[in-house]
XYZ file of C-alpha atoms in Angstrom:
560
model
C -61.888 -100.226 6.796
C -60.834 -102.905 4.673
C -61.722 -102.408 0.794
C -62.964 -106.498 0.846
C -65.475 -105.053 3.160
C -66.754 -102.086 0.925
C -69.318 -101.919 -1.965
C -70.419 -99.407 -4.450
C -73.622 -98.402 -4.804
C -74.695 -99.437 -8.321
C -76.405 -96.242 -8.989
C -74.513 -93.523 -8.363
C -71.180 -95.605 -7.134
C -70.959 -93.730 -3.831
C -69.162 -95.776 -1.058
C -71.207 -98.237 1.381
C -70.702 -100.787 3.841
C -71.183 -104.425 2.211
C -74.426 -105.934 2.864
C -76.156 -102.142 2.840
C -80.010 -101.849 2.358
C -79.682 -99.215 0.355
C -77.474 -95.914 -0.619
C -78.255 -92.588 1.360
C -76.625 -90.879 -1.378
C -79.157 -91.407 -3.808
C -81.408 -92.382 -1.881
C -82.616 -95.790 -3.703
C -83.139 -99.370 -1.741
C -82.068 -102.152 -2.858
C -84.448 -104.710 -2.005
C -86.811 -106.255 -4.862
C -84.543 -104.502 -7.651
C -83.876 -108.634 -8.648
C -86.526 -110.752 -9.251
C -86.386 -114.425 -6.918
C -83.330 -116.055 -7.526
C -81.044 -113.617 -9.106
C -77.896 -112.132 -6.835
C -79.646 -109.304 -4.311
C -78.420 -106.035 -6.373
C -75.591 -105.053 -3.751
C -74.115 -108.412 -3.699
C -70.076 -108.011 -3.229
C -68.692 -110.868 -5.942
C -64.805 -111.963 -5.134
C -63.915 -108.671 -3.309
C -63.949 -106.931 -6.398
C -67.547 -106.578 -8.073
C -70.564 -105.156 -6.709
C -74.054 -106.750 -8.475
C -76.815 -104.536 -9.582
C -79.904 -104.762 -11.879
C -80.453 -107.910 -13.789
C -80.280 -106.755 -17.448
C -81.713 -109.831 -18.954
C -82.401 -113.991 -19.025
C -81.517 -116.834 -21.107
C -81.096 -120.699 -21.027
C -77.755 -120.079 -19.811
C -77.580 -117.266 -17.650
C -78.277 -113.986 -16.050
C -76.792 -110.758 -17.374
C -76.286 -108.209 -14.851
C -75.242 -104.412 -14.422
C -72.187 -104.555 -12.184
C -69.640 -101.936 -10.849
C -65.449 -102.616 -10.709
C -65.088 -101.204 -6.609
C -61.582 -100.444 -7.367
C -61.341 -98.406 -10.738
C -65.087 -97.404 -10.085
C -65.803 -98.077 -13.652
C -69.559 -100.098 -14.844
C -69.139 -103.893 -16.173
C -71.627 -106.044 -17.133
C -71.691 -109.354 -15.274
C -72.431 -112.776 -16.839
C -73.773 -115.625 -14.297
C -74.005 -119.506 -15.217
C -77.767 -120.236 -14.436
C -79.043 -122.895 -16.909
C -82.496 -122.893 -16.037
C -83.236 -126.362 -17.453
C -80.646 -127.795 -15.434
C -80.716 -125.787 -12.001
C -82.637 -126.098 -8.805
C -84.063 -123.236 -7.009
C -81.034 -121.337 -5.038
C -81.373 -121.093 -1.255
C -80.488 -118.026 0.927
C -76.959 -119.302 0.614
C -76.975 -118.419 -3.341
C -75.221 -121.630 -3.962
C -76.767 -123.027 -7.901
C -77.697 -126.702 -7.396
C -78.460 -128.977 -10.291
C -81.819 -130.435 -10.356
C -81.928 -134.207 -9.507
C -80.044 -136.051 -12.708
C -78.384 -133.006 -14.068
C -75.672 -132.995 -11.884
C -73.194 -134.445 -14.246
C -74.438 -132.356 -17.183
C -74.436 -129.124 -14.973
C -70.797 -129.414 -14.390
C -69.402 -130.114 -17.783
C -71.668 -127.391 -18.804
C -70.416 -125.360 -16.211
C -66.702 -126.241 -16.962
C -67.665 -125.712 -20.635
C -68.763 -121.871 -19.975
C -65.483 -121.087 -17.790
C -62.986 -122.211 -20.233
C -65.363 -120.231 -23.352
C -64.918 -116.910 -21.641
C -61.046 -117.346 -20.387
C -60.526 -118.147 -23.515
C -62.017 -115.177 -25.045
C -60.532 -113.266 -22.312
C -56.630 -114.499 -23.940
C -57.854 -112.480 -26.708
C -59.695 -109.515 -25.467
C -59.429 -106.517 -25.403
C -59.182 -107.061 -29.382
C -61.029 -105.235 -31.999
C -64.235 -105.350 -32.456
C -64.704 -107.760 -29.451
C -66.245 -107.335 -25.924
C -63.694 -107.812 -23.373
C -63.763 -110.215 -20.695
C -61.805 -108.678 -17.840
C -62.479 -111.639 -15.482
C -63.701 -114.710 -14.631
C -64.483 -115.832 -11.286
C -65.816 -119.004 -9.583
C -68.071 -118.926 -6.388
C -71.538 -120.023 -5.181
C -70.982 -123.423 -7.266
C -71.176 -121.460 -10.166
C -69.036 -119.334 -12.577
C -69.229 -115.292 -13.181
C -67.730 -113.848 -16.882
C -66.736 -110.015 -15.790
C -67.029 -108.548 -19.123
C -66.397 -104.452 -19.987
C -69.157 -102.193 -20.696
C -68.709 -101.039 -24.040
C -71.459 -98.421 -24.641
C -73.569 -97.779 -27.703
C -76.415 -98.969 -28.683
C -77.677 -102.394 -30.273
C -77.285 -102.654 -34.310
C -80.995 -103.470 -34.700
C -82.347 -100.060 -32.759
C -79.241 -98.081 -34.685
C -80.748 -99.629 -37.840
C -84.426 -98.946 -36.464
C -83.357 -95.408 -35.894
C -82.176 -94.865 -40.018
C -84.575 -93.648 -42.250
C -82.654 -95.423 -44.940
C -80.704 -98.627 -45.910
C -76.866 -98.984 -45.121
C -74.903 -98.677 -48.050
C -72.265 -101.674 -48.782
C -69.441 -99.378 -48.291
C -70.875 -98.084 -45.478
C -71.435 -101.353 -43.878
C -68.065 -102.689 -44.634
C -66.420 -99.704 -42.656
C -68.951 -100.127 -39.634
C -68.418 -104.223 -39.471
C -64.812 -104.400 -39.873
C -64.072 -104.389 -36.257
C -66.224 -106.766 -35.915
C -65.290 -109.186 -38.903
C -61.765 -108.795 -37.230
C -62.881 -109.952 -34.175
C -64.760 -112.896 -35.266
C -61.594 -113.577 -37.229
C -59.616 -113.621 -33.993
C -61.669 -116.032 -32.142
C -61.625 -118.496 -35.301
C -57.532 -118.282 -35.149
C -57.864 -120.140 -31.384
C -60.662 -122.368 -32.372
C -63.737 -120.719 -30.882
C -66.882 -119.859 -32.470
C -69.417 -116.920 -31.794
C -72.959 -118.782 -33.179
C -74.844 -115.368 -31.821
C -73.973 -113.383 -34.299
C -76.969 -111.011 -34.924
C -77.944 -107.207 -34.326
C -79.083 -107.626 -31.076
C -75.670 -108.627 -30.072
C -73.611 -105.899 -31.934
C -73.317 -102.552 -30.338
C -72.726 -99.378 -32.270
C -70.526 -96.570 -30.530
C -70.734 -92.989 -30.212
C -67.745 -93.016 -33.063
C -69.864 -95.610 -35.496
C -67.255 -98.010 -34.848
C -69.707 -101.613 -34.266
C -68.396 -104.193 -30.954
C -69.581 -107.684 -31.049
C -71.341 -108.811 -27.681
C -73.561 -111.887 -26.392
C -70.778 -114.639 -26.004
C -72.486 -118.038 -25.378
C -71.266 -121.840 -24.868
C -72.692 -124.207 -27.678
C -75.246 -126.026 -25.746
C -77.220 -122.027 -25.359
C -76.793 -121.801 -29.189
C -77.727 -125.147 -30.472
C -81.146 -126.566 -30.954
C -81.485 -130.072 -29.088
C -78.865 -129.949 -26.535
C -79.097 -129.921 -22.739
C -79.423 -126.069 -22.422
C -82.725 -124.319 -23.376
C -81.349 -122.869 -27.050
C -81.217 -119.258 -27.817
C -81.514 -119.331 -31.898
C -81.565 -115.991 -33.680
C -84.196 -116.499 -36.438
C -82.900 -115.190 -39.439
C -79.504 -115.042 -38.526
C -78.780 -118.414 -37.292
C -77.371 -121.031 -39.849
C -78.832 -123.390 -41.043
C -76.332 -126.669 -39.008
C -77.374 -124.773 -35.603
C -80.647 -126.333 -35.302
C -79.109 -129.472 -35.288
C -77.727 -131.454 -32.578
C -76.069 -133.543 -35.166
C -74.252 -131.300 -36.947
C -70.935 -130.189 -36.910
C -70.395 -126.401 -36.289
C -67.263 -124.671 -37.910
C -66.103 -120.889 -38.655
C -68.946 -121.352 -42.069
C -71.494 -120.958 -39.326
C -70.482 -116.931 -38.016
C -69.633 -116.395 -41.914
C -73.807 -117.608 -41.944
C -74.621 -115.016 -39.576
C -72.322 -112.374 -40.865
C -73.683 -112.421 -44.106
C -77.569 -112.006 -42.685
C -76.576 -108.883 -40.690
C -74.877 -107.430 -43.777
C -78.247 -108.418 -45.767
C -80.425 -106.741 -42.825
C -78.454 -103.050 -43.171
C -78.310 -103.416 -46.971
C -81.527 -104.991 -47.542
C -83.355 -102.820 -44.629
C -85.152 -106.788 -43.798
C -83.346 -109.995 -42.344
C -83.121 -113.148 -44.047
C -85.878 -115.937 -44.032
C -84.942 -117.911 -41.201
C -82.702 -120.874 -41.864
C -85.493 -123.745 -40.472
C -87.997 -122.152 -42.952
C -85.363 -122.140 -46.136
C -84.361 -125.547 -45.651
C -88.015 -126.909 -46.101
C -88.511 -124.109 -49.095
C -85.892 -121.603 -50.006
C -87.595 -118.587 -50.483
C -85.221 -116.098 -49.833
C -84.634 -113.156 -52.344
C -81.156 -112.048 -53.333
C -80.340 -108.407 -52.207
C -80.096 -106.969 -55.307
C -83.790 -107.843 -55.882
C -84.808 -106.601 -52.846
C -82.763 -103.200 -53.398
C -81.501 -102.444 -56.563
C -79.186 -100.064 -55.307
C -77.466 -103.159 -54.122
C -74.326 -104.031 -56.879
C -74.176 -107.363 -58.474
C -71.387 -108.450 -56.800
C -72.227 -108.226 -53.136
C -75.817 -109.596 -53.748
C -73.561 -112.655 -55.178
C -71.461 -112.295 -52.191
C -74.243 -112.763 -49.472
C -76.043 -115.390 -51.596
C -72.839 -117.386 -50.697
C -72.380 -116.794 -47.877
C -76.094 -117.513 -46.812
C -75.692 -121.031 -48.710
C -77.937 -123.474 -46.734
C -74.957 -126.404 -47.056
C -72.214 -125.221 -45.222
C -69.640 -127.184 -47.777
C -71.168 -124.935 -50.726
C -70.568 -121.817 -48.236
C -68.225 -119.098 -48.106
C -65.626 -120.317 -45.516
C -63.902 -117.902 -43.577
C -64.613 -114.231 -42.090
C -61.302 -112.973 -43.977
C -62.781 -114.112 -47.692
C -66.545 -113.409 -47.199
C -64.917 -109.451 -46.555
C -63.051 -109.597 -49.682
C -65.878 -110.521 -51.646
C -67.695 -108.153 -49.790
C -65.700 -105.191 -50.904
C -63.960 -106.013 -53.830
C -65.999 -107.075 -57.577
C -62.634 -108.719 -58.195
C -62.804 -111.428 -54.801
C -66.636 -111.666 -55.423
C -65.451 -113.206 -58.663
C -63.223 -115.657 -57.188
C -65.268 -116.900 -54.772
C -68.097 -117.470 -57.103
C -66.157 -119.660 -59.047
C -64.316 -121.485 -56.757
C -67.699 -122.544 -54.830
C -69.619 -123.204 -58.351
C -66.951 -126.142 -59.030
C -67.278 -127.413 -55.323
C -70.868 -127.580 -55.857
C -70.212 -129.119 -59.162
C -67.802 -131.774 -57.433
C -70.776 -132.750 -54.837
C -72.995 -132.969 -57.442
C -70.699 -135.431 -58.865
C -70.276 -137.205 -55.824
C -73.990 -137.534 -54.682
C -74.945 -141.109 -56.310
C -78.796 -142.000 -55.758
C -79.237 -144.890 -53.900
C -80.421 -148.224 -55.726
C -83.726 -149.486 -55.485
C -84.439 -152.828 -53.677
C -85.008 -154.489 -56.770
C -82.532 -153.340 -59.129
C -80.094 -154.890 -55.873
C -82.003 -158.239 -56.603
C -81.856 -158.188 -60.210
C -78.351 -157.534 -59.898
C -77.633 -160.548 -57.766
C -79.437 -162.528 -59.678
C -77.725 -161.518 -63.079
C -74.182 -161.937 -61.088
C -75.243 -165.514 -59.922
C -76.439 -166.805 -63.564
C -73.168 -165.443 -64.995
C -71.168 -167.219 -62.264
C -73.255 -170.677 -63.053
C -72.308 -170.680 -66.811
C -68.785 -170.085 -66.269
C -68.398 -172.719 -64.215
C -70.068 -174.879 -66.341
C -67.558 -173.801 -69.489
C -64.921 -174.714 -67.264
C -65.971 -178.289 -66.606
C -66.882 -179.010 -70.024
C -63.508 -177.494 -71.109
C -61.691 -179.668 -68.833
C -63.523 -183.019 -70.448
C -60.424 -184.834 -72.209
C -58.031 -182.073 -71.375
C -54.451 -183.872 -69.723
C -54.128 -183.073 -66.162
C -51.428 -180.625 -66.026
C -48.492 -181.041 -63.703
C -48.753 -179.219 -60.501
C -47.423 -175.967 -60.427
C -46.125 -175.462 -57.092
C -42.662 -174.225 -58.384
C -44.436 -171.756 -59.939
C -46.839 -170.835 -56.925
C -43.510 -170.124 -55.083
C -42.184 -167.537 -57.402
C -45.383 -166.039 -57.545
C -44.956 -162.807 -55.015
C -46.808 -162.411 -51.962
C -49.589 -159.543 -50.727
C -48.243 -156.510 -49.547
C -50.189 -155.038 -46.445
C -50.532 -151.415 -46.804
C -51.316 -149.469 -43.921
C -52.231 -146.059 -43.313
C -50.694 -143.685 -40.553
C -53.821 -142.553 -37.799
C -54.890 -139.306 -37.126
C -53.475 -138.183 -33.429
C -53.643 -135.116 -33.289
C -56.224 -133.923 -30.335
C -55.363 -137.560 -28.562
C -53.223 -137.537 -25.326
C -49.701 -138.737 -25.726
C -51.091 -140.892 -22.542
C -53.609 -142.777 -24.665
C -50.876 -143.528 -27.667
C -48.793 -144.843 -25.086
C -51.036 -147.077 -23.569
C -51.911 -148.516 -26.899
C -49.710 -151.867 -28.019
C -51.182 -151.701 -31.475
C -49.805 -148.529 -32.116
C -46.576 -149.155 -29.915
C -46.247 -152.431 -32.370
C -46.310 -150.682 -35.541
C -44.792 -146.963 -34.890
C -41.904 -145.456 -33.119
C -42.146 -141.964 -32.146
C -40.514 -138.810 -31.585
C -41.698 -136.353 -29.250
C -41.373 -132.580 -28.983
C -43.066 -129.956 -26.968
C -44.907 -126.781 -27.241
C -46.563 -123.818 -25.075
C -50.648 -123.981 -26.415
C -53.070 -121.726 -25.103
C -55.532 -123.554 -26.947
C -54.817 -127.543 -26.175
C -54.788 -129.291 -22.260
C -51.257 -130.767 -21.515
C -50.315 -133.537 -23.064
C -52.360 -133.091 -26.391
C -50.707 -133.939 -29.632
C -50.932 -130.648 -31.641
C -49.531 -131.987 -34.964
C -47.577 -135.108 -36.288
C -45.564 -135.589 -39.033
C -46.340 -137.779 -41.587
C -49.410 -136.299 -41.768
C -52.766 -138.840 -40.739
C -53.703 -140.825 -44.269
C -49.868 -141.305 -45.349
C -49.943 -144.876 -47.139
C -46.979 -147.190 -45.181
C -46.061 -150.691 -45.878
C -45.906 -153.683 -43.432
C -43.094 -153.903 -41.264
C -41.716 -150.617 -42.277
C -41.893 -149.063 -38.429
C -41.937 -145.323 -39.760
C -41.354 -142.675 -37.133
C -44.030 -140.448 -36.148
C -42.836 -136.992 -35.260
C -45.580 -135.731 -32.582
C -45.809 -132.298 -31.057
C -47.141 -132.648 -27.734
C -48.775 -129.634 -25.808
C -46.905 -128.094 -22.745
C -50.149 -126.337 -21.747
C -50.062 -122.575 -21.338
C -46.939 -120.496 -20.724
C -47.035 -119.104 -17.541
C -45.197 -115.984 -16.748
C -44.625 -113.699 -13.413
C -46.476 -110.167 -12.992
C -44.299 -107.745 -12.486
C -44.508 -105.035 -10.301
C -45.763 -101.920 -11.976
C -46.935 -99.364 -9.143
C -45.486 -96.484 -10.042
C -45.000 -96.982 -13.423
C -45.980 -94.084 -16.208
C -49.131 -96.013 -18.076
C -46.677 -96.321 -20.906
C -44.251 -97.944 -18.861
C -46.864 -100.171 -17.288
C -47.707 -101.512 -21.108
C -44.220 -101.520 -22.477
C -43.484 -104.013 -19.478
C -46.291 -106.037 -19.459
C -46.295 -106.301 -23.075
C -42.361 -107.277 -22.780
C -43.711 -110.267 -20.769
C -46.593 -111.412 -22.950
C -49.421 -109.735 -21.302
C -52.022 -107.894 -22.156
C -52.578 -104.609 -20.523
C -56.385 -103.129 -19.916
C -55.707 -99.518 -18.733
C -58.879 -97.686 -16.259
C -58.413 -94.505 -15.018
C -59.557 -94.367 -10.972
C -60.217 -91.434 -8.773
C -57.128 -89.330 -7.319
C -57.959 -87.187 -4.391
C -54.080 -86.096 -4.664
C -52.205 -88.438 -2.884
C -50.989 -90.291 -6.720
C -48.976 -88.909 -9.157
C -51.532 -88.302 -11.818
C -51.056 -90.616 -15.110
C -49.245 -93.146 -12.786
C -49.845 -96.964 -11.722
C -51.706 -97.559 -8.772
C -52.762 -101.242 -8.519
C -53.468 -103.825 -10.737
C -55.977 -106.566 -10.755
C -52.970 -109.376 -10.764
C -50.533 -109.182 -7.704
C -46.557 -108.938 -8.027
C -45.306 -112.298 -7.898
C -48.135 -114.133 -9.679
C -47.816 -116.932 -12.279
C -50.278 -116.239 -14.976
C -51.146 -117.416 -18.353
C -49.044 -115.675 -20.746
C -51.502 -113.745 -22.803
C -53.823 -112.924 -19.922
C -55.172 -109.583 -19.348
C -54.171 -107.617 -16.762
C -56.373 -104.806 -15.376
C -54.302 -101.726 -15.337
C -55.569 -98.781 -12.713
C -54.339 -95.216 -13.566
C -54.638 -92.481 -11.610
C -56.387 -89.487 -13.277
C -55.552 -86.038 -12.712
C -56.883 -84.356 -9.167
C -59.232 -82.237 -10.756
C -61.055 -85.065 -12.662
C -64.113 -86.392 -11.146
C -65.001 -90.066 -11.167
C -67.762 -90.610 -8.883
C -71.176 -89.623 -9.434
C -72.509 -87.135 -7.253
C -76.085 -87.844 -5.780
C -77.365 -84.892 -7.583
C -76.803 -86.172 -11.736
C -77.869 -89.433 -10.586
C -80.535 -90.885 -12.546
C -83.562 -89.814 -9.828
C -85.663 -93.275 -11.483
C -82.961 -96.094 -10.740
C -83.500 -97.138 -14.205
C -81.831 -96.806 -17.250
C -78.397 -95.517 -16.919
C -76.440 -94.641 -19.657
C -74.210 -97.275 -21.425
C -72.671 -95.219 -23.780
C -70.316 -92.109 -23.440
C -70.088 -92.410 -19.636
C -67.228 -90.563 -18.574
C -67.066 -91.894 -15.264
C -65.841 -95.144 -17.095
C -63.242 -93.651 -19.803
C -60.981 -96.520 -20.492
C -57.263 -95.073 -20.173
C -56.227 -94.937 -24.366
C-alpha cells in the first residue's frame, strides 16, 4: 500500500493503517490521549509525520511527540495555536481566528513560519535544536523539530548536590553560546533563554530548545506572553522596547548565575522597581572576582550599559584578562550617558528665562535708537549686500537600507536629489528587492545641488539551487555532494531488512529535481546494517503509554 497511506504507531512505531484506533502491537488506543482541540494522537501530518501525545501548552502553541514514518526516528512537533487569537477547531482541524483577530492571526502566523525556516537555514548547528521541517496545513503552520534527548538544565541542576563551577559551566554552555551566536549572525533572537529550555545530553554537552516568535516572548503584545522570571531581561516586558542580541546576553548571564550561584536572579520586573540582586561572588565565594564582574554586566538592567554580544560576554566569562576589558569599556559608556542625561527644567525656571531674554532684548533696542539720535544716515549698502555670500543648504544622505528599491523609486524627492547605482545580492535574510547596504553611508553631510550617487545593494532573495540525486550514494558521498551545492545534509539511519546496501542512500526528504533555498537542510536516510534493529518490538515497549525516553534512544541514532 502506498506509504502516504501508512502511520506509525507513536508508541512502539509498529506499522498501521492511517486513521487506526489504536496499535495491536502494543496494545494502546488512541482515543482521549489529546485533550479537546489538540491533533487526535495518530494524526498523519503532510505524508510524513505521525502526531502523538501533546507534550505541553503555551500562548503560541502546542508541543507534541511526533514520529518521522520514513526514517522511523521520534521528533517533536511544534503547532501554531495562539489561544488568545483562535476559535475553537471543528472536526475538520482547520484553526480559525476568533472574530477581529483575523488580520493579527495571519501576520502572526506568517511571523512563526518564517522564525523557524529561518532557524532551520541554520540548523543542525551547535548547540541548537534542529528544525528539520516546516509544513503548512489546516490553516495553520507545523515546525518539525529533532528530538535531541537529555534532560532539562534546571532538573540536571536539581539533580547536583553542588554548584557548577565557572569552568565547568563554560565547557557545558559553549554549544550553546555558539548557537545563540549563530542565530544573532542572521538577525534572529532566542528571548527564551532559560533552563527549562536547555537540554543536557548523555555526553554533558547542553542544546538550546523552546524557539518562540516575539509576540509569545514579549509582555503586551497580541499573543498571551511566556516570560521566564528571572531570566528574562529587563526590555522584554515591554511592548515599547526595542529587543537586540543584549537581550539573550540578559538571559545567558542568569543561567550562568543559576549553576554558579545554585539560585536564579531576581526577576527583571522586580529589579527595575528596586535592584536587589546580589553579585555572585557574595552569594558564593568560591565564585572569582572576575566572573561575578562578568555577570553583573551582563545582567545590567539598561541594555546600553550591557554586555553586547554572546562572543564577548564568553570572553569575559573565561578569561580575568576580557573581564577587564569589558569592565572598562562599559564604565566609560555609562560615564558618557551620565553625561548625556540633562534633567529637565522646571516650569518656572522656563518662565524666568523668557522673561530675562525679553528684558535684555527691550534694552538693546532701546541703545540702538538712542544711538542712532544725530547719527548721519549711512548710504545704503546694497553693493555690499551683494558680495556678501549666500546660505549653503546642507543635506544629509537617508538611511535605506531595509526600504524596497520599489519605494525609493517611487519617491520624486529622492529621485530629485540622488542618482543611484544598483547592484545585486543572494540574502537569506532580506525579501527581494530590499536594499542591504548603500554607500555613502546614511548621515553623510552633502551640499545642495551636488546630486551624489548612492551605491545601493539590492537583495536578490535566496539562492536557489537543484537537489541532486543521491540514492545510492555512500553517506559520505551524499554530504560531499550536497555540501558541494550549498546544502546542508541531516543524516538518519532507517531500517534495512536486506534489500539496501548497508551505509548507503535510500531517500531523501527533498526530491531530485527540486529548487531549494541554498542553505536548506536536507533530510538524509541511511540504511543501517541488516542486523540492526530499528523498530520497537511490542515487548520493550513502555507497557504505561507514558513517558518514553528522550534521551539515548537508539532507535533514533542520528547517522554521525
Amino acid at each position: 500500500m502506498d506509504d502516504a497511506h501508512k502511520i506509525l504507531c507513536p508508541y512502539c512505531r509498529a506499522e498501521l493503517e492511517e486513521g487506526a484506533a489504536g496499535c495491536p502491537h502494543c496494545k494502546r488506543s488512541f482515543a482521549g490521549r489529546n485533550p479537546a482541540g489538540a491533533l487526535p494522537v495518530g494524526t498523519l501530518l503532510a505524508g510524513r509525520y505521525t502526531v502523538g501525545e501533546m507534550l505541553s501548552l503555551d500562548g503560541e502553541g502546542i508541543l507534541y511527540r511526533g514520529v518521522e514514518n520514513r526514517g522511523r526516528f521520534r521528533v517533536t512537533i511544534k503547532e501554531y495555536f495562539p489561544i488568545t487569537l483562535s476559535a475553537e477547531r471543528g472536526s475538520d482541524w482547520q484553526l480559525r481566528p476568533k472574530p477581529g483577530s483575523e488580520v493579527l492571526l495571519k501576520t502572526t502566523r506568517m511571523d512563526f513560519a518564517d522564525l523557524y525556516r529561518s532557524i532551520q537555514r541554520i540548523t543542525p548547528a551547535t548547540g541548537l535544536e534542529a528544525v528539520l521541517d516546516v509544513v503548512e496545513a489546516n490553516n495553520t503552520v507545523y515546525a518539525v523539530l529533532e528530538n535531541p534527548g537529555g534532560i532539562p538544565l534546571d532538573q540536571w541542576l536539581d539533580k547536583q548536590k553542588k554548584n557548577v563551577t565557572p569552568e565547568a559551566a563554560c565547557v557545558m554552555l559553549q554549544p550553546v553560546f555558539n548557537g545563540v551566536a549563530a542565530m544573532h549572525q542572521v538577525g534572529l533572537v532566542h528571548r527564551g533563554i532559560c533552563p527549562e529550555n536547555i537540554r543536557v545530553l548523555d555526553n554533558g554537552r547542553a542544546r538550546l530548545t523552546g524557539y518562540a516568535t516575539i509576540g509569545l516572548r514579549t509582555a503586551g503584545s497580541g499573543l498571551h506572553g511566556q516570560l521566564y522570571e528571572g531570566y528574562s531581561a529587563p526590555e522584554q516586558y515591554s511592548a515599547v522596547e526595542f529587543e537586540g542580541r543584549y537581550t539573550d546576553v540578559y538571559s545567558l548571564s542568569a543561567v550562568f548565575y543559576r549553576m554558579v550561584c545554585g539560585q536564579s536572579p531576581v526577576p527583571a520586573a522586580q529589579r527595575l522597581v528596586t535592584d536587589s540582586n546580589l553579585g555572585a561572588r557574595t552569594v558564593n565565594p568560591a565564585v572569582p572576582a572576575y566572573v561575578s564582574e562578568a555577570l553583573d554586566l551582563g545582567l545590567q538592567l539598561e541594555p546600553a550599559r550591557r554586555i553586547q554580544t554572546v562572543p564577548q560576554l564568553g570572553r569575559a566569562l573565561s578569561s580575568p584578562q576580557a573581564a577587564e576589558e569589558e569592565a572598562r569599556t562599559l564604565h566609560a559608556a555609562g560615564r558618557r550617558l551620565q553625561r548625556e542625561k540633562k534633567p529637565a527644567l522646571s516650569l518656572t525656571a522656563i518662565l524666568t528665562g523668557i522673561l530675562i531674554l525679553l528684558a535684555v532684548l527691550t534694552l538693546l533696542t532701546l541703545w540702538g535708537l538712542l544711538g542712532r539720535v544725530g547719527q548721519p544716515e549711512e548710504p545704503p549698502a546694497s553693493s555690499q549686500a551683494s558680495s556678501a555670500p549666500s546660505a549653503v543648504t546642507v543635506n544629509y544622505v537617508p538611511d535605506f537600507v531595509g526600504m524596497t528599491y520599489s519605494q525609493i523609486q517611487t519617491n520624486r524627492q529622492y529621485a530629485g536629489i540622488y542618482l543611484f547605482y544598483v547592484t545585486e545580492e543572494y540574502s537569506d535574510s532580506a525579501p527581494v528587492g530590499t536594499v542591504l547596504t548603500q554607500e555613502p553611508a546614511a548621515g553623510t553631510a552633502i551640499t545642495e545641488g551636488e546630486n551624489p550617487t548612492i551605491r545601493l545593494v539590492i537583495s536578490k532573495g535566496p539562492q536557489m539551487v537543484e537537489m541532486p540525486n543521491t540514492i545510492g550514494f555512500t553517506q559520505e558521498g551524499a554530504i560531499h555532494e550536497l555540501e558541494s551545492r550549498g546544502l546542508v545534509p541531516s543524516c538518519f539511519m532507517v531500517v534495512n531488512d536486506g534489500s539496501y546496501a548497508s551505509g548507503c542512500v535510500v531517500a531523501c526528504s527533498v526530491e531530485p529535481g527540486t529548487m531549494v533555498e541554498a542553505g536548506s537542510t536536507i533530510v538524509v536516510y541511511i540504511a543501517a546494517d541488516r542486523d540492526v534493529q530499528i523498530t520497537t518490538t511490542p515487548e520493550t515497549a513502555d507497557p504505561a503509554g507514558q513517558g518514553e525516553s528522550q534521551d539515548g534512544d537508539p532507535e533514533q541514532t542520528p547517522a554521525e
